[in-house]
Amino acid sequence: MFRDAVLVAGKDLKVEYRSRVGAQQVLPFALVVLVIFAFTLDANHDLLQTAAAGLYWVAVLFAGVLTVQRSFALEAADGLRDGLRLSGLDPAGIFLGKAAAVAGQLAVLELFLAGGIAVLYSASLHGIVLLVLSAVLATVGLAAAGTVYGIVAAGLGVRETLLPLLLLPVVAPVLLAASKVWEITLQSGPGAWGWMRILVIFAVVYLAAGVLAFGPLLEES
Amino acid sequence: MRRLLGIGSVVGLTLTAILGLFVTPPDRVMGTLVRLLYVHPSVAWVAYLAFGVTALACICYLWPRTRAPFWDRLAVSSAEIGVVFCALTLATGSIWGRPTWGVWWAWDARLTTTALLLALFIGYLALRRVTVDPGARARRSAVAGLVAFADVPIVHMSVVWWNTLHQPATVLRPSLASPTVSGSMAWTLLLSFVSFTLLYGWLLMHRYQNSVLESRLEEEGMEIALAERWAEAVPSGVGR
């Protein structure tokens, strides 16, 4: 299972490295989102500093939806999904591999966006351990849930519009918990660890759901 | 059976309306607004019941030993009714909230969870609508429905924490339980629960029947279309 996961993740990341869709389209999009938020909040530095954590995670979420869409668009053409089905790879491995590739891309994106909020919203990034740990957990949860819904919507003519509708309400707890951890940490408040539990539970539930359900869903896509 | 349920729910709802509007007394604090008590909680109960039935039907469909088209049809029928009643719950709650709390919407845990629940099941119905092949639709939507339902406790837990940690009660929240409901009010409330549940059963049976007809149309539609086309084609074909 894990060997298959490494193979699939390697394939997706190699395609990304060669096509650079994430680097040249998704990342700039996410940064534009940060700039646009500043427009709506009237470039008010105090307000932006307070809202930085939430806006950061909304930008990550939007970019995450695009990354998941891209991850499944890779196999939409030329019967590539049939190839994947016939490859004899363990479906759970395919799931873990695709989720890992999405998570890897999101992690890089999050680094750039963190720089973005530091520069644009003058958020001072301290409490790095908590920030990184919560970001890792949230990214795993987002990637796992995204990959489950990515395969649910794969192969449908309307997947671009359907995926956000399916995914955004589902990942609401991740958005809430991750922004809370970041908000609390950036303002040096107490109680960030409690929110970590939600991130852990979410990640575990959706990793398990993906490992169990990906096979049957891949068959039908 | 269906007719009985229909008559029962119509009679029950009419009685609830009469009792609720004319017979029961107005509340000391909320005045005549309290009459929403005979609509809002029972509508919410039907919404949760319907989503619960959908989740159970999804499980039964996914379980290999109980897999049957029955569960798939039951899931979609119940989910549609659930979405309507969930939207009604939010609407009646808003109408109640505006005069009592002073706002249309409060970011209270129960409200937020209900709103996300509505969004999750709207997504479920959207997914069903766009998947064409019946087998794929049944399996995909069963997984999607179940995974969405698994999210509900996490959503609830997160919004409860969000609420208790960062949103001290800013609006007046008259608790339903504290002014004890008694006498004619209690009976009317009970009647409204029973009638709305009967209404759910009635709608569910009709909607189920619809989905049986829909799938028959899907199966036979092609044959009918072919037969019609043949009937058209034969005379001109002979002429050539």
Coordinates of N, CA and C in Angstrom, one line a residue, chain B residues 63-171:
Chain B
W63 N -23.8 -1.7 2.9 CA -23.5 -3.1 3.5 C -23.9 -4.1 2.4
P64 N -23.0 -5.0 2.0 CA -23.2 -5.9 0.9 C -24.5 -6.8 1.1
R65 N -24.7 -7.2 2.3 CA -25.8 -8.1 2.6 C -27.2 -7.5 2.5
T66 N -27.2 -6.2 2.6 CA -28.6 -5.5 2.5 C -28.7 -4.6 1.3
R67 N -27.7 -4.7 0.4 CA -27.7 -3.8 -0.7 C -28.9 -4.1 -1.6
A68 N -29.8 -3.1 -1.8 CA -30.9 -3.2 -2.7 C -31.3 -1.8 -3.1
P69 N -31.9 -1.7 -4.3 CA -32.3 -0.3 -4.8 C -33.3 0.4 -3.8
F70 N -34.0 -0.4 -3.0 CA -34.9 0.2 -2.0 C -34.2 1.2 -1.2
W71 N -33.0 0.9 -0.7 CA -32.3 1.8 0.2 C -31.9 3.1 -0.5
D72 N -31.4 2.9 -1.7 CA -31.0 4.1 -2.5 C -32.2 5.1 -2.7
R73 N -33.3 4.5 -3.0 CA -34.5 5.3 -3.2 C -35.0 6.0 -1.9
L74 N -34.9 5.2 -0.9 CA -35.3 5.7 0.4 C -34.4 6.9 0.8
A75 N -33.1 6.7 0.5 CA -32.1 7.8 0.9 C -32.4 9.1 0.2
V76 N -32.6 9.0 -1.1 CA -32.9 10.2 -1.8 C -34.2 10.8 -1.5
S77 N -35.2 10.0 -1.3 CA -36.5 10.5 -0.9 C -36.5 11.3 0.4
S78 N -35.8 10.6 1.4 CA -35.7 11.3 2.7 C -34.9 12.5 2.7
A79 N -33.8 12.5 1.9 CA -32.9 13.6 1.8 C -33.6 14.8 1.3
E80 N -34.4 14.6 0.2 CA -35.1 15.8 -0.3 C -36.0 16.4 0.7
I81 N -36.8 15.6 1.4 CA -37.7 16.1 2.4 C -36.9 16.8 3.5
G82 N -35.8 16.2 3.8 CA -34.9 16.8 4.9 C -34.5 18.1 4.5
V83 N -34.0 18.3 3.2 CA -33.5 19.6 2.8 C -34.6 20.7 2.9
V84 N -35.8 20.3 2.5 CA -37.0 21.3 2.5 C -37.2 21.6 4.0
F85 N -37.3 20.6 4.9 CA -37.6 20.9 6.2 C -36.5 21.6 7.0
C86 N -35.3 21.3 6.6 CA -34.1 22.0 7.2 C -34.2 23.5 6.8
A87 N -34.5 23.8 5.5 CA -34.6 25.2 5.1 C -35.7 25.8 5.9
L88 N -36.8 25.1 6.0 CA -38.0 25.7 6.8 C -37.6 26.0 8.2
T89 N -36.8 25.0 8.8 CA -36.3 25.2 10.2 C -35.6 26.5 10.3
L90 N -34.6 26.7 9.4 CA -33.8 28.0 9.5 C -34.7 29.2 9.2
A91 N -35.7 29.1 8.3 CA -36.5 30.2 8.0 C -37.4 30.5 9.2
T92 N -38.1 29.5 9.8 CA -38.9 29.8 10.9 C -38.1 30.2 12.1
G93 N -36.9 29.7 12.3 CA -36.0 30.1 13.4 C -35.6 31.6 13.2
S94 N -35.4 32.0 12.0 CA -35.0 33.4 11.7 C -36.2 34.3 12.1
I95 N -37.4 33.9 11.6 CA -38.6 34.7 11.9 C -38.8 34.8 13.4
W96 N -38.5 33.8 14.1 CA -38.7 33.8 15.5 C -37.6 34.6 16.2
G97 N -36.4 34.5 15.6 CA -35.2 35.1 16.2 C -35.3 36.6 16.1
R98 N -35.8 37.1 15.0 CA -35.8 38.6 14.8 C -36.5 39.3 15.9
P99 N -37.7 39.0 16.2 CA -38.4 39.8 17.3 C -37.9 39.4 18.7
T100 N -37.4 38.1 18.9 CA -37.1 37.8 20.3 C -35.6 38.1 20.6
W101 N -34.7 37.8 19.7 CA -33.3 38.1 19.9 C -32.9 39.4 19.3
G102 N -33.7 39.9 18.4 CA -33.3 41.2 17.8 C -32.5 41.0 16.5
V103 N -32.1 39.8 16.2 CA -31.4 39.6 15.0 C -32.0 38.4 14.1
W104 N -31.7 38.5 12.8 CA -32.2 37.4 12.0 C -31.4 36.1 12.2
W105 N -30.1 36.3 12.5 CA -29.2 35.2 12.6 C -28.3 35.4 13.7
A106 N -28.1 34.3 14.5 CA -27.1 34.4 15.6 C -26.1 33.2 15.3
W107 N -24.8 33.5 15.5 CA -23.8 32.4 15.2 C -23.8 31.4 16.4
D108 N -24.9 31.0 16.7 CA -25.1 30.0 17.8 C -24.8 28.6 17.3
A109 N -24.3 27.7 18.1 CA -23.8 26.5 17.7 C -24.9 25.7 16.9
R110 N -26.1 25.7 17.5 CA -27.1 24.9 16.8 C -27.5 25.4 15.5
L111 N -27.6 26.7 15.4 CA -27.9 27.3 14.1 C -26.8 27.0 13.0
T112 N -25.5 27.2 13.5 CA -24.5 27.0 12.5 C -24.4 25.6 12.0
T113 N -24.6 24.6 13.0 CA -24.5 23.2 12.6 C -25.7 22.9 11.6
T114 N -26.9 23.5 11.9 CA -28.0 23.2 11.0 C -27.8 23.8 9.6
A115 N -27.2 25.0 9.6 CA -26.9 25.6 8.3 C -25.9 24.8 7.5
L116 N -24.9 24.3 8.2 CA -23.9 23.4 7.4 C -24.5 22.1 7.0
L117 N -25.4 21.6 7.9 CA -26.1 20.3 7.5 C -26.9 20.5 6.2
L118 N -27.6 21.7 6.1 CA -28.3 22.0 4.9 C -27.4 22.0 3.7
A119 N -26.3 22.7 3.9 CA -25.3 22.8 2.8 C -24.8 21.4 2.4
L120 N -24.5 20.5 3.4 CA -24.0 19.2 3.1 C -25.0 18.4 2.3
F121 N -26.3 18.5 2.6 CA -27.3 17.7 1.9 C -27.7 18.3 0.6
I122 N -27.6 19.6 0.5 CA -27.8 20.2 -0.9 C -26.7 19.7 -1.8
G123 N -25.5 19.5 -1.3 CA -24.4 19.0 -2.1 C -24.7 17.5 -2.5
Y124 N -25.3 16.8 -1.5 CA -25.6 15.4 -1.8 C -26.6 15.3 -2.9
L125 N -27.7 16.1 -2.8 CA -28.7 16.1 -3.9 C -28.1 16.5 -5.2
A126 N -27.2 17.5 -5.2 CA -26.6 18.0 -6.4 C -25.8 16.9 -7.1
L127 N -25.1 16.1 -6.2 CA -24.3 15.0 -6.8 C -25.2 14.0 -7.4
R128 N -26.3 13.7 -6.8 CA -27.2 12.7 -7.4 C -27.8 13.2 -8.7
R129 N -28.1 14.5 -8.8 CA -28.7 15.0 -10.0 C -27.8 14.8 -11.2
V130 N -26.5 15.0 -11.0 CA -25.6 15.0 -12.2 C -25.0 13.7 -12.5
T131 N -25.2 12.6 -11.7 CA -24.6 11.3 -12.0 C -25.7 10.6 -12.8
V132 N -25.3 10.1 -14.0 CA -26.4 9.5 -14.9 C -26.6 8.0 -14.6
D133 N -25.5 7.3 -14.6 CA -25.7 5.8 -14.4 C -26.3 5.5 -13.1
P134 N -27.4 4.7 -13.0 CA -28.0 4.5 -11.7 C -27.2 3.8 -10.7
G135 N -26.4 2.8 -11.2 CA -25.6 2.0 -10.2 C -24.5 2.9 -9.6
A136 N -23.8 3.6 -10.5 CA -22.7 4.5 -10.0 C -23.3 5.6 -9.1
R137 N -24.5 6.1 -9.5 CA -25.1 7.1 -8.7 C -25.4 6.6 -7.3
A138 N -26.0 5.4 -7.2 CA -26.4 4.9 -5.9 C -25.1 4.7 -5.0
R139 N -24.1 4.2 -5.6 CA -22.9 3.9 -4.7 C -22.2 5.1 -4.3
R140 N -22.0 6.0 -5.3 CA -21.3 7.3 -5.0 C -22.0 8.1 -4.0
S141 N -23.4 8.2 -4.2 CA -24.1 9.1 -3.3 C -24.2 8.5 -2.0
A142 N -24.2 7.1 -1.9 CA -24.3 6.5 -0.6 C -23.0 6.8 0.2
V143 N -21.8 6.7 -0.5 CA -20.6 7.0 0.2 C -20.6 8.5 0.6
A144 N -21.0 9.4 -0.4 CA -20.9 10.8 -0.1 C -21.9 11.2 1.0
G145 N -23.1 10.6 1.0 CA -24.0 10.8 2.1 C -23.5 10.4 3.4
L146 N -22.9 9.3 3.5 CA -22.4 8.8 4.7 C -21.2 9.6 5.2
V147 N -20.3 9.9 4.3 CA -19.1 10.7 4.7 C -19.5 12.1 5.2
A148 N -20.6 12.6 4.5 CA -21.1 13.9 4.9 C -21.7 13.8 6.3
F149 N -22.4 12.8 6.5 CA -23.0 12.6 7.8 C -22.0 12.4 8.9
A150 N -20.9 11.7 8.6 CA -19.8 11.5 9.6 C -19.2 12.9 10.0
D151 N -19.4 13.9 9.1 CA -18.8 15.2 9.4 C -19.6 15.9 10.4
V152 N -20.9 15.6 10.6 CA -21.8 16.4 11.4 C -21.4 16.5 12.9
P153 N -21.0 15.4 13.5 CA -20.5 15.5 14.9 C -19.3 16.4 15.0
I154 N -18.3 16.3 14.0 CA -17.1 17.2 14.1 C -17.5 18.6 13.9
V155 N -18.4 18.9 13.0 CA -18.9 20.2 12.8 C -19.5 20.8 14.0
H156 N -20.3 19.9 14.6 CA -21.0 20.4 15.8 C -20.1 20.7 17.0
M157 N -19.1 19.8 17.2 CA -18.1 19.9 18.2 C -17.3 21.2 18.0
S158 N -16.9 21.5 16.7 CA -16.1 22.7 16.5 C -16.9 23.9 16.7
V159 N -18.2 24.0 16.3 CA -18.9 25.2 16.4 C -19.3 25.4 17.9
V160 N -19.5 24.3 18.6 CA -19.8 24.5 20.1 C -18.6 25.1 20.8
W161 N -17.4 24.6 20.5 CA -16.2 25.2 21.1 C -16.0 26.7 20.6
W162 N -16.2 26.9 19.4 CA -16.0 28.2 18.8 C -16.9 29.2 19.6
N163 N -18.2 28.7 19.8 CA -19.2 29.5 20.4 C -18.8 29.8 21.9
T164 N -18.5 28.7 22.6 CA -18.3 28.9 24.0 C -17.0 29.6 24.3
L165 N -16.0 29.5 23.4 CA -14.7 30.2 23.7 C -14.8 31.6 23.3
H166 N -15.5 31.9 22.2 CA -15.3 33.2 21.7 C -16.6 34.0 21.5
Q167 N -17.7 33.4 21.8 CA -18.9 34.1 21.6 C -19.8 34.0 22.9
P168 N -19.5 34.9 23.9 CA -20.3 34.8 25.0 C -21.7 35.3 24.6
A169 N -22.7 34.7 25.3 CA -24.1 35.0 24.9 C -24.4 36.5 24.8
T170 N -24.5 37.0 23.6 CA -24.7 38.4 23.5 C -26.2 38.7 23.3
V171 N -26.9 37.7 22.8 CA -28.3 37.9 22.6 C -29.1 37.2 23.7

